Structures are given as C-alpha cells and as structure tokens.
Tab-separated table of C-alpha atoms (C1' of nucleotides) and ligand atoms in Angstrom:
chain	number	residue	atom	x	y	z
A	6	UNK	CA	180.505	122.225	183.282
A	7	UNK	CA	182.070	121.415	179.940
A	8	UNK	CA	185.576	122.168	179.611
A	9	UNK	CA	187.057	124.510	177.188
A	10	UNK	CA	188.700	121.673	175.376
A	11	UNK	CA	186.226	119.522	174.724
A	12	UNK	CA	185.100	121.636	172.029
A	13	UNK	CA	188.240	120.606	169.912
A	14	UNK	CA	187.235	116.958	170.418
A	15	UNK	CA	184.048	117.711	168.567
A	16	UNK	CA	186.135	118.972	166.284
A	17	UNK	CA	188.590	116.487	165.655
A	18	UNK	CA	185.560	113.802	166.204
A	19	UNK	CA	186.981	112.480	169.098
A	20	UNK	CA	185.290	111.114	172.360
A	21	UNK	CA	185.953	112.383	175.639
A	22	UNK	CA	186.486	109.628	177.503
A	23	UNK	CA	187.567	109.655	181.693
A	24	UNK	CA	191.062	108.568	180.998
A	25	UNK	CA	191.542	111.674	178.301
A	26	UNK	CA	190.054	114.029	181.083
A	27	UNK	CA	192.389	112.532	183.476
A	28	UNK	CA	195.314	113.150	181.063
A	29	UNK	CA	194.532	116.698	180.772
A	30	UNK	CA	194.268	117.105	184.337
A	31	UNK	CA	197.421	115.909	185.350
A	32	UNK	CA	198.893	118.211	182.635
A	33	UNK	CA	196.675	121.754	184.661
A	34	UNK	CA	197.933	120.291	187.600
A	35	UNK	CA	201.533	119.214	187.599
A	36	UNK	CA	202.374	122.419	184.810
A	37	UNK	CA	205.759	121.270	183.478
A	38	UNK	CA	207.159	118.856	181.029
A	39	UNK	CA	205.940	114.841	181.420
A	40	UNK	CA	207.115	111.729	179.674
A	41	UNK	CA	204.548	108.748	179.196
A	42	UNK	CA	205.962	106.778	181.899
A	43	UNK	CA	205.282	110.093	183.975
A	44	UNK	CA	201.995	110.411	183.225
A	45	UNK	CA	201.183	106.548	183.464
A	46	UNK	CA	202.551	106.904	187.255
A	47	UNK	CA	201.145	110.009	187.978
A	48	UNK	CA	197.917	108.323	186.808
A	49	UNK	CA	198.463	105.189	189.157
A	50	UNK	CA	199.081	107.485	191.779
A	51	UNK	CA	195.493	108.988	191.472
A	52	UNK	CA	193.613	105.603	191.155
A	53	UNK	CA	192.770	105.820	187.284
A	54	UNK	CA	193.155	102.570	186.030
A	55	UNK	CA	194.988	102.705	182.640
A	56	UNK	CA	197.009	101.042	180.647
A	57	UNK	CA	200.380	102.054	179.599
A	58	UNK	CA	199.148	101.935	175.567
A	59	UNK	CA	196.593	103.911	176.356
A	60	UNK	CA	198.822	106.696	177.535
A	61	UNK	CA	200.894	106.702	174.584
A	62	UNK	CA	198.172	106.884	172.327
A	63	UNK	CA	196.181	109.830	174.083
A	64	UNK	CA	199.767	111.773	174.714
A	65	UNK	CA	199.955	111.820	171.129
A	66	UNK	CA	196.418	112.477	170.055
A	67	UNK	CA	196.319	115.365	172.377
A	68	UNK	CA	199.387	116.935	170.805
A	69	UNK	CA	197.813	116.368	167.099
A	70	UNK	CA	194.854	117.826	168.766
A	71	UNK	CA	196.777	121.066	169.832
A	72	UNK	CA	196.180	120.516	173.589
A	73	UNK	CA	199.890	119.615	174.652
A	74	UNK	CA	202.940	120.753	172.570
A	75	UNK	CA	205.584	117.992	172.367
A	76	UNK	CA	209.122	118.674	172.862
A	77	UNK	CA	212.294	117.218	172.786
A	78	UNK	CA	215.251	116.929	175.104
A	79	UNK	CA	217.585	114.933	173.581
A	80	UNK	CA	217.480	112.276	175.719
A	81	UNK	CA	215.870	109.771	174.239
A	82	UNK	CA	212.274	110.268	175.353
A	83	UNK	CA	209.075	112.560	174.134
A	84	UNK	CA	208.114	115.398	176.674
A	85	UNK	CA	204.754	116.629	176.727
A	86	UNK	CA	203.478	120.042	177.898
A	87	UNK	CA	200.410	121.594	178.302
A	88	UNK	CA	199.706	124.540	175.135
A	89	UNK	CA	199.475	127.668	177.226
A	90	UNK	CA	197.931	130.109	174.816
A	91	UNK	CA	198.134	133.385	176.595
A	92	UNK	CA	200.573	136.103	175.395
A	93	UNK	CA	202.931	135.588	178.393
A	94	UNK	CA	203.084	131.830	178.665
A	95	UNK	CA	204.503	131.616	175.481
A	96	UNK	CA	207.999	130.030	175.727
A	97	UNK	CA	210.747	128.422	174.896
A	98	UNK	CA	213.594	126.149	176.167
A	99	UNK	CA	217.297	125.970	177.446
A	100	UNK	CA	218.961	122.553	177.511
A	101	UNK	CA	222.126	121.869	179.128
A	102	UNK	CA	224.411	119.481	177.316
A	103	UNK	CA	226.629	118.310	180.443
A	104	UNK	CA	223.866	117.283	182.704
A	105	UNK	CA	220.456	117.764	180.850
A	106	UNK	CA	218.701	120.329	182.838
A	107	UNK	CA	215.759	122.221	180.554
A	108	UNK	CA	214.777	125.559	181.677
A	109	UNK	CA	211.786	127.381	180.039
A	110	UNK	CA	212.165	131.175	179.206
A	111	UNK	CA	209.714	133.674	177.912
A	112	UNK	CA	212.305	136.554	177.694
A	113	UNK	CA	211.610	138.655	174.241
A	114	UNK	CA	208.388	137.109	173.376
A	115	UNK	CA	207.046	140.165	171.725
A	116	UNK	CA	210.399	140.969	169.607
A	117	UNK	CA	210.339	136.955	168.993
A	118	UNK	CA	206.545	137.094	167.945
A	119	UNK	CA	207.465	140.049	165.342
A	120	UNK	CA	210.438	138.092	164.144
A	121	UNK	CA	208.787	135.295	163.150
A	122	UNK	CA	205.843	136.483	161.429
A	123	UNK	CA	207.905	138.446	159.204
A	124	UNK	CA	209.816	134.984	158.673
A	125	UNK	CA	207.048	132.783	158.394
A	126	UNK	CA	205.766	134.977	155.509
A	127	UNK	CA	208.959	134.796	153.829
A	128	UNK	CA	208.261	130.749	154.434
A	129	UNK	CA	204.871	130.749	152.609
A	130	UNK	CA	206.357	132.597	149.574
A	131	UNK	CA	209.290	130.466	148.689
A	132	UNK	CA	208.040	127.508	150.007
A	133	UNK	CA	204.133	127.509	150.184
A	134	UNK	CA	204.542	126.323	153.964
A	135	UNK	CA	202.140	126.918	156.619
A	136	UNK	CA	203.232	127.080	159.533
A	137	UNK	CA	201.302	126.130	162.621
A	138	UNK	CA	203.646	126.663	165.447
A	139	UNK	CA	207.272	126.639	166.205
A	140	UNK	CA	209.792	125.689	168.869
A	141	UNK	CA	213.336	127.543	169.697
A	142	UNK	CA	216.161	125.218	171.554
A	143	UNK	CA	218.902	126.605	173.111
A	144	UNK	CA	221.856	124.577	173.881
A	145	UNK	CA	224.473	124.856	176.011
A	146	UNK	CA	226.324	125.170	179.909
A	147	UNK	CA	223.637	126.041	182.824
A	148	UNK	CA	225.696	127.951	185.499
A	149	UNK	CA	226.594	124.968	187.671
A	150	UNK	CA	228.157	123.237	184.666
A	151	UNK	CA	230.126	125.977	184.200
A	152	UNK	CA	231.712	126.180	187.302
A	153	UNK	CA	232.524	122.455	187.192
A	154	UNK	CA	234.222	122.676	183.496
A	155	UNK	CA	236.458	125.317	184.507
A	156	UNK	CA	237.680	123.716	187.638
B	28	UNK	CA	247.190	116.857	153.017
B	29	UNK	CA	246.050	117.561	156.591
B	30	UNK	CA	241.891	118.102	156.797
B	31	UNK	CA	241.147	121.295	158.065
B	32	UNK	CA	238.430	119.592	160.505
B	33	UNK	CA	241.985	117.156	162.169
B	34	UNK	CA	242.780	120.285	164.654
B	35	UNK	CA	239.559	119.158	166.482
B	36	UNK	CA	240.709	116.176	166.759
B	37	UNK	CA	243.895	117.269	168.585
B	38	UNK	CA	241.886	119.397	170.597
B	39	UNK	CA	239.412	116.902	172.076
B	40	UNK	CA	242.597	114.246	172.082
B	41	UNK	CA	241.122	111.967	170.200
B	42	UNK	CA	242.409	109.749	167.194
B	43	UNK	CA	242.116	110.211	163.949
B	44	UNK	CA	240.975	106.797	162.059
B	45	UNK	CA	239.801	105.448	159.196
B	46	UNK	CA	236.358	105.299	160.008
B	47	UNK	CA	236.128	109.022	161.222
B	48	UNK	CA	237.204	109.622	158.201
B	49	UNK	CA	235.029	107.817	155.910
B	50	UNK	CA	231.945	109.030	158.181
B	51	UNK	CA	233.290	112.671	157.695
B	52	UNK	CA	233.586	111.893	154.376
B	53	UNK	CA	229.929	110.497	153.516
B	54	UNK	CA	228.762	113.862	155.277
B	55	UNK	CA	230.586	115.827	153.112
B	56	UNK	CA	229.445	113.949	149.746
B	57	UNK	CA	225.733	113.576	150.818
B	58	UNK	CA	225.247	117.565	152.291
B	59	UNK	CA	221.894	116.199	153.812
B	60	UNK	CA	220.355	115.125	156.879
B	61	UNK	CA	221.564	111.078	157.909
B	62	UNK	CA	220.330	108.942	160.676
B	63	UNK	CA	223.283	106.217	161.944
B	64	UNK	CA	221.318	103.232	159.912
B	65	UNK	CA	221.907	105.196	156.601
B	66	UNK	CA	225.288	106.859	157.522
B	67	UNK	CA	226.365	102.641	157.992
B	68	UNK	CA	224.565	101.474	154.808
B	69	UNK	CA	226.551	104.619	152.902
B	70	UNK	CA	229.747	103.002	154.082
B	71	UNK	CA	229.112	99.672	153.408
B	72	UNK	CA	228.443	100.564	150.042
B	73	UNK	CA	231.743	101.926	150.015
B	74	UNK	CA	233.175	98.635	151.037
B	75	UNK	CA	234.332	100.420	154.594
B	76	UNK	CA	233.772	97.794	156.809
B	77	UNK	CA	232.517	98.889	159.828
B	78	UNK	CA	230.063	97.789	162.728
B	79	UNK	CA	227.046	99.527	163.316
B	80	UNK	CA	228.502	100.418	167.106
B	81	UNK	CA	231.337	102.217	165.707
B	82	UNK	CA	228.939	104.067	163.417
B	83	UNK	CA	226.552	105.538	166.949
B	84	UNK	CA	229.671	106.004	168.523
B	85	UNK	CA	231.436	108.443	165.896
B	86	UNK	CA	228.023	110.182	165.021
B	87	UNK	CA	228.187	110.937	169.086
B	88	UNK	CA	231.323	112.083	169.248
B	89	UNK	CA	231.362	113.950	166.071
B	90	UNK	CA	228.470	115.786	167.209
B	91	UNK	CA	230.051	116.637	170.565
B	92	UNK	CA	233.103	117.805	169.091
B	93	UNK	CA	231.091	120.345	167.142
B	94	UNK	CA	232.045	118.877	163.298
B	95	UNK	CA	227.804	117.652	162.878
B	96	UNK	CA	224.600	118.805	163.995
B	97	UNK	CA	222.268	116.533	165.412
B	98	UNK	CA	218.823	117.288	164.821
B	99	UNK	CA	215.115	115.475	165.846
B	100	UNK	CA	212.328	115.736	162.888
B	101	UNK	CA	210.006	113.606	165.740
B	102	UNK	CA	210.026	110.545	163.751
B	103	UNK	CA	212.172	108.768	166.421
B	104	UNK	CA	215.698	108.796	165.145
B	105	UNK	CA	218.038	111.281	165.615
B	106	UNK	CA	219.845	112.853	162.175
B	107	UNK	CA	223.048	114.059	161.169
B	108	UNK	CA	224.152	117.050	159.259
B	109	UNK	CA	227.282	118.799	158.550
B	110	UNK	CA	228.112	121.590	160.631
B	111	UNK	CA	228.212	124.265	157.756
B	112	UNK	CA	230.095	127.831	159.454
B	113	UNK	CA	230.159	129.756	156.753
B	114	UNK	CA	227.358	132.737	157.017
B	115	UNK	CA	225.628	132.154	154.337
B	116	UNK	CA	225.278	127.954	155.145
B	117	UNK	CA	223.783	128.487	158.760
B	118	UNK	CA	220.128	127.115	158.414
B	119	UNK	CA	216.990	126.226	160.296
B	120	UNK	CA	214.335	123.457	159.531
B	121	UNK	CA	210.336	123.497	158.554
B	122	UNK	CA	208.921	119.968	158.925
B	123	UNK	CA	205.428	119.027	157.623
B	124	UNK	CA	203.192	117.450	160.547
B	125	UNK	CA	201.573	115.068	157.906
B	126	UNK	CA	204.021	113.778	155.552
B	127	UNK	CA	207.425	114.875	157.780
B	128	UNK	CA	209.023	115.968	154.751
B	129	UNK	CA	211.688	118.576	155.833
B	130	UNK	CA	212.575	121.331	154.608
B	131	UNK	CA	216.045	123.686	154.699
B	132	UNK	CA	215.593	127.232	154.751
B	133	UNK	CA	218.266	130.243	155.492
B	134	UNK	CA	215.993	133.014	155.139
B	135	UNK	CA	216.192	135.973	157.253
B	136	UNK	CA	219.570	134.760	159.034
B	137	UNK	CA	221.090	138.383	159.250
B	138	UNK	CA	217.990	139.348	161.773
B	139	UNK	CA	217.975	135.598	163.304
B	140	UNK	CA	221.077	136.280	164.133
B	141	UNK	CA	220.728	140.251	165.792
B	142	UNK	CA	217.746	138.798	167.615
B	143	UNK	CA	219.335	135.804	169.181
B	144	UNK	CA	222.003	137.709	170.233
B	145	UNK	CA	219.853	140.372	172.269
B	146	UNK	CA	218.180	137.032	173.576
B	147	UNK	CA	221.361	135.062	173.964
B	148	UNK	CA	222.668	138.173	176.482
B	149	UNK	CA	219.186	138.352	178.393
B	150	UNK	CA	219.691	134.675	178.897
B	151	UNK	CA	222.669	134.858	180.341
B	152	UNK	CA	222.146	137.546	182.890
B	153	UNK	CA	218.690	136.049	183.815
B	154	UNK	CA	219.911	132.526	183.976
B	155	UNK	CA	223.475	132.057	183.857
B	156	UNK	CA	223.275	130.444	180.872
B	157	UNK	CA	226.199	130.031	177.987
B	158	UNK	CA	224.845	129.200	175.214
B	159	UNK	CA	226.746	127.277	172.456
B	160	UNK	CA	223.802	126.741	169.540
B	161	UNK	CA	220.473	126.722	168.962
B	162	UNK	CA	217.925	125.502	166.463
B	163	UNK	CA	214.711	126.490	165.301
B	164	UNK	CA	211.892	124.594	164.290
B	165	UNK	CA	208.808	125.336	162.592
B	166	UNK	CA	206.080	122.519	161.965
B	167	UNK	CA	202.860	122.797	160.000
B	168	UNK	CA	201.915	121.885	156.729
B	169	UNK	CA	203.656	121.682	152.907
B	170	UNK	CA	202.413	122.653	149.924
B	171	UNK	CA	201.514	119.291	148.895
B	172	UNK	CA	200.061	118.486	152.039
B	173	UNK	CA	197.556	121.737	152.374
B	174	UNK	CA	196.258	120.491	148.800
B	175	UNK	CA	195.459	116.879	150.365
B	176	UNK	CA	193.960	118.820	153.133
B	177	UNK	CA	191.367	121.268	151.494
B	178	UNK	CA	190.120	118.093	148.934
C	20	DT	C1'	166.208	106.217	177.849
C	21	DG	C1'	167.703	102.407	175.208
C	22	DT	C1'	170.378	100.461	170.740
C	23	DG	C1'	174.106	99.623	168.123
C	24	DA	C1'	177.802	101.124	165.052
C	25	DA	C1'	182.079	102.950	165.804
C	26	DA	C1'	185.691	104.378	168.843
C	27	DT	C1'	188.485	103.328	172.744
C	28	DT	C1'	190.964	100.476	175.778
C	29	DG	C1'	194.146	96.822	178.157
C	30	DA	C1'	197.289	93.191	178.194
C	31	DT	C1'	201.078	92.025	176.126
C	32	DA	C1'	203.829	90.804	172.070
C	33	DA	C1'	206.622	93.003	168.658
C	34	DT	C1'	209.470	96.440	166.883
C	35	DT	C1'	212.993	99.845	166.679
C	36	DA	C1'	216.655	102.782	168.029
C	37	DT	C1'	220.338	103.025	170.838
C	38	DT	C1'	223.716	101.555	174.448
C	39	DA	C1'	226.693	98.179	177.035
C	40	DT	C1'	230.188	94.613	177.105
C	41	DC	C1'	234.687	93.102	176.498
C	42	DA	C1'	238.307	90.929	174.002
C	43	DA	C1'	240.958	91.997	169.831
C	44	DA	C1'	242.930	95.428	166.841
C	45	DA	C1'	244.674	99.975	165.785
C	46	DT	C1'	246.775	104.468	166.990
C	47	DG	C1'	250.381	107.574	167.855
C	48	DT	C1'	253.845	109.239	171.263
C	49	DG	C1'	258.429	108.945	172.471
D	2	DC	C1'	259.715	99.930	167.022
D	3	DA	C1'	257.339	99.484	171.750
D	4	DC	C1'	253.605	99.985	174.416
D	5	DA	C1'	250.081	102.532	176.948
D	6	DT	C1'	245.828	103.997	175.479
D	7	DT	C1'	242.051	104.352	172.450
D	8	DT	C1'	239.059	102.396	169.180
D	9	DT	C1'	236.458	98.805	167.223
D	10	DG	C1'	233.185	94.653	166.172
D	11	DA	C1'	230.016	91.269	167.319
D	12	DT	C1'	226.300	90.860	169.740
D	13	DA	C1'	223.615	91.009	174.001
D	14	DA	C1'	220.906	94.198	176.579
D	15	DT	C1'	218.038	98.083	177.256
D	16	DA	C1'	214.479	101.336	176.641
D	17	DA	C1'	210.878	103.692	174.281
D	18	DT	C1'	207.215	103.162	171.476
D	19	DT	C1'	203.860	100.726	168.432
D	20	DA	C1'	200.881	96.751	166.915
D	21	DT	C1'	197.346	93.373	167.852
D	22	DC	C1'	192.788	92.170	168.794
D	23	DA	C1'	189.056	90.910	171.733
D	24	DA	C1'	186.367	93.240	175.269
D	25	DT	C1'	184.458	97.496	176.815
D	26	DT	C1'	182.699	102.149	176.349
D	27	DT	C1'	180.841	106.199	174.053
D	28	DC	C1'	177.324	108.920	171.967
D	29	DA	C1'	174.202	109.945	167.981
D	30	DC	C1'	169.785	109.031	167.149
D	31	DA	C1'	165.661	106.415	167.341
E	15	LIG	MN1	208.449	124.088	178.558
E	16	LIG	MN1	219.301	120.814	157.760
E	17	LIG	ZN1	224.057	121.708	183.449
E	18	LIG	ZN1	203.682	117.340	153.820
DNA sequence: TGTGAAATTGATAATTATTATCAAAATGTG
DNA sequence: CACATTTTGATAATAATTATCAATTTCACA
C-alpha cells in the first residue's frame, strides 16, 4: 500500500506525513489547477486539520519535489497542478487577457516534444543549461471575449 | 521629433506625458528585464519625480498597449522588458531553479516560429482561441549551479 | 516496540508586492 | 486660452506569502 510517490520522499529525505498525503490527494482528486487558499479549503472541507503555513510550505515542497508543476496566471497568485507524466497528459496553457479564463491543451505534443529537444540541446551547448522541464503560455481572446470586443 | 512608439498612444487614446516617457525611456537605456521598484529607483536617479503609483500604473498600461512584455521568473514580482519586433530580437527565457538567474536565448526562432503557427491554427479551430503572444519557459539548472550540485 | 534527534506543524506576526482612493495637477482638443 | 478629461502623488488598504518558535510528530535504530 505505499504510494508511488513516496519513493521520491525517500529521495529528497522527506517524511510523509498525513497532511502531505492529504495534499496529494486533493490534487488526484480535484485534477485541475489549485491556489493555497484552495487547497487550505478544500482541506477544511474534508476534516484535515491544517494550518494555512503548512499549506504553503508543502505546495511548494511538492513542486521542488516534482510532484505538482507550478504555474502562473497572471493574476497575482501561484497555481498548482498535479505532474501528469504520461505521453498524453502532457500540456500546456491558454490564458485569456480580458477575463482570465486558462484552458489546458495537449494539441501537437509529439511535434512540440521533437521541437524542444532539438532546442534544449542547442541550450546545453551555448549555455551549459539543463533543463528540467518547461512551460508554453499562450495569451490572448477566448471566443466569448471576442464576441464582446467586436460588439 | 515624434517617437515612433506615440501612434500607440493615439490608438489606445491615451496621453502622452512626461513620465511615459521617461519610463519608455529607462527601458530603452537598460534593454533588460525591470520590476516597478527598480523601474522607480531608475527614475529617481534621474531626478524624474514620480510616485511609485504612477510607476505600477504605466508598467500596466504599457504592457497592455503592447510597447513591454511582462514576464514572471517565480520570484514574486512581475518584470518588464521591451517589446523588441524585429526578427532577430524575439526571445524566450531559461531560469535556474536554484539561483533564479535568467537567462535570454533566441535560438531556434525560425522553427519556434513555423511550429507555433501550426499550433496557433489548431488552437483556434479547437478552441476559438486568438492568440496575441506567447512565451516560453524553460527551468532547470545553470552551469554554475550543476557544479554546486555534483560537489 | 520504545527512544530521541531531527523534521514538521500551527498560530500568528511580519513582510512584500500591488491596488484603491481622491483631491490636485496636467493634457490636449477645439 | 478654456475646459472636459485624464493623469498623478501621497498614502491607506489589500492580498499573497514568509518568518518565528514552541509544541508535536516522524522514523531510524537500538
Ligand atoms: Mn494545466
Ligand atoms: Mn527577456
Ligand atoms: Zn476571455
Ligand atoms: Zn543557477
């Protein structure tokens, strides 16, 4: 009964406590992007007594750890996600910039995934960086804001 | 004597003052990514009095009316950077998860660009989405900080 | 199956970045 | 130049996140 991911806490010499198995739950269960204050009420919601400091400080351990990717909207907060690992759950985001809404897309992965390596080699050459993952934003005008701006 | 950059202003009828000017100004000089607190300490030094309000403000607007970029290197302030058109100038970042040095690189921009277009039209049709820019990201580790690592 | 050193946590104070307020000053159209 | 409108400055307010530190919990190992 032990998790995949505990195995990267003996890695990273970390100690699985209930609140960190709680974290990663709500992450499997609610599947989309959370903020702290999220996850703090989602927590309250399930009885797991936990402070607010607490979330903050696993949110971001668990993204050092590789667990949850963190991304950013642009408004003013840290998202968290969980890492999906398999081929097709790779993906990427759309933001809005009139009212905010963030889509995820996985269109082009493979064409994406060929793309990049050939980059990130380039990367390690000129600048002896190694990279360790990568995130694509796309801004602009979901349909309904385009409607509205032409009207 | 008329900036090439005034036309926007026209077009998003907004005025043309001092202080836009001196921001534009500093962004020009410096070529390099500023957050508001060092874009106002740049113009203080350059006796351009000015509050700090004005200075979020501008940034904001400047950014919406397409003249910066706004970027997030996840250290909890948003940056500034000249919006740079010409085809050689368009850029993407590599930040280092342990020191979050950053790092401009261009490489590869002539596929970036016949990729993202392929993407950009899948996008569209899948999602009804326009999209106006995009940036890409890559985090992991710099030269320096791989040496640090293996020791 | 205990022990204890080390890690984790909770309550809350502190910090930091950014936004809101609103009267005064500046802009630019006609 | 006049004046309707926009912009600005000082500063209060907000919101997200981090620091503090004593109490609690974990887990390697005896
Ligand atoms: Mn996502
Ligand atoms: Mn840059
Ligand atoms: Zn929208
Ligand atoms: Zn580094």
């Amino acid at each position: 009964m032990r998790k995949t991911w505990e195995k990267q806490f003996d890695y990273f010499n970390k100690r699985v406590t209930p609140h960190r198995r709680a974290i990663i739950e709500i992450f499997e269960e609610e599947n989309r992007h959370l903020s702290a204050e999220e996850v703090y009420m989602l927590l309250k919601k399930k009885e797991e007594k936990v402070g607010i400091a607490t979330v903050y400080r696993n949110l971001d351990l668990l993204s050092q750890m590789g667990l949850l990717h963190r991304v950013n909207f642009g408004d003013g907060k840290e998202y968290y996600e969980m890492t999906r690992v398999l081929p097709g759950e790779h993906h990427h985001h759309l933001i809005c910039t009139k009212c905010g809404k963030v889509v995820d897309y996985s269109e082009l992965v493979g064409e994406e995934h060929e793309f990049l390596n050939r980059l990130e080699k380039k990367l390690s050459n000129k600048y002896g960086f190694l990279t360790q993952s990568h995130q694509i934003y796309f801004y602009g005008l979901c349909e309904d804001c385009q409607l509205i701006c032409e009207s």
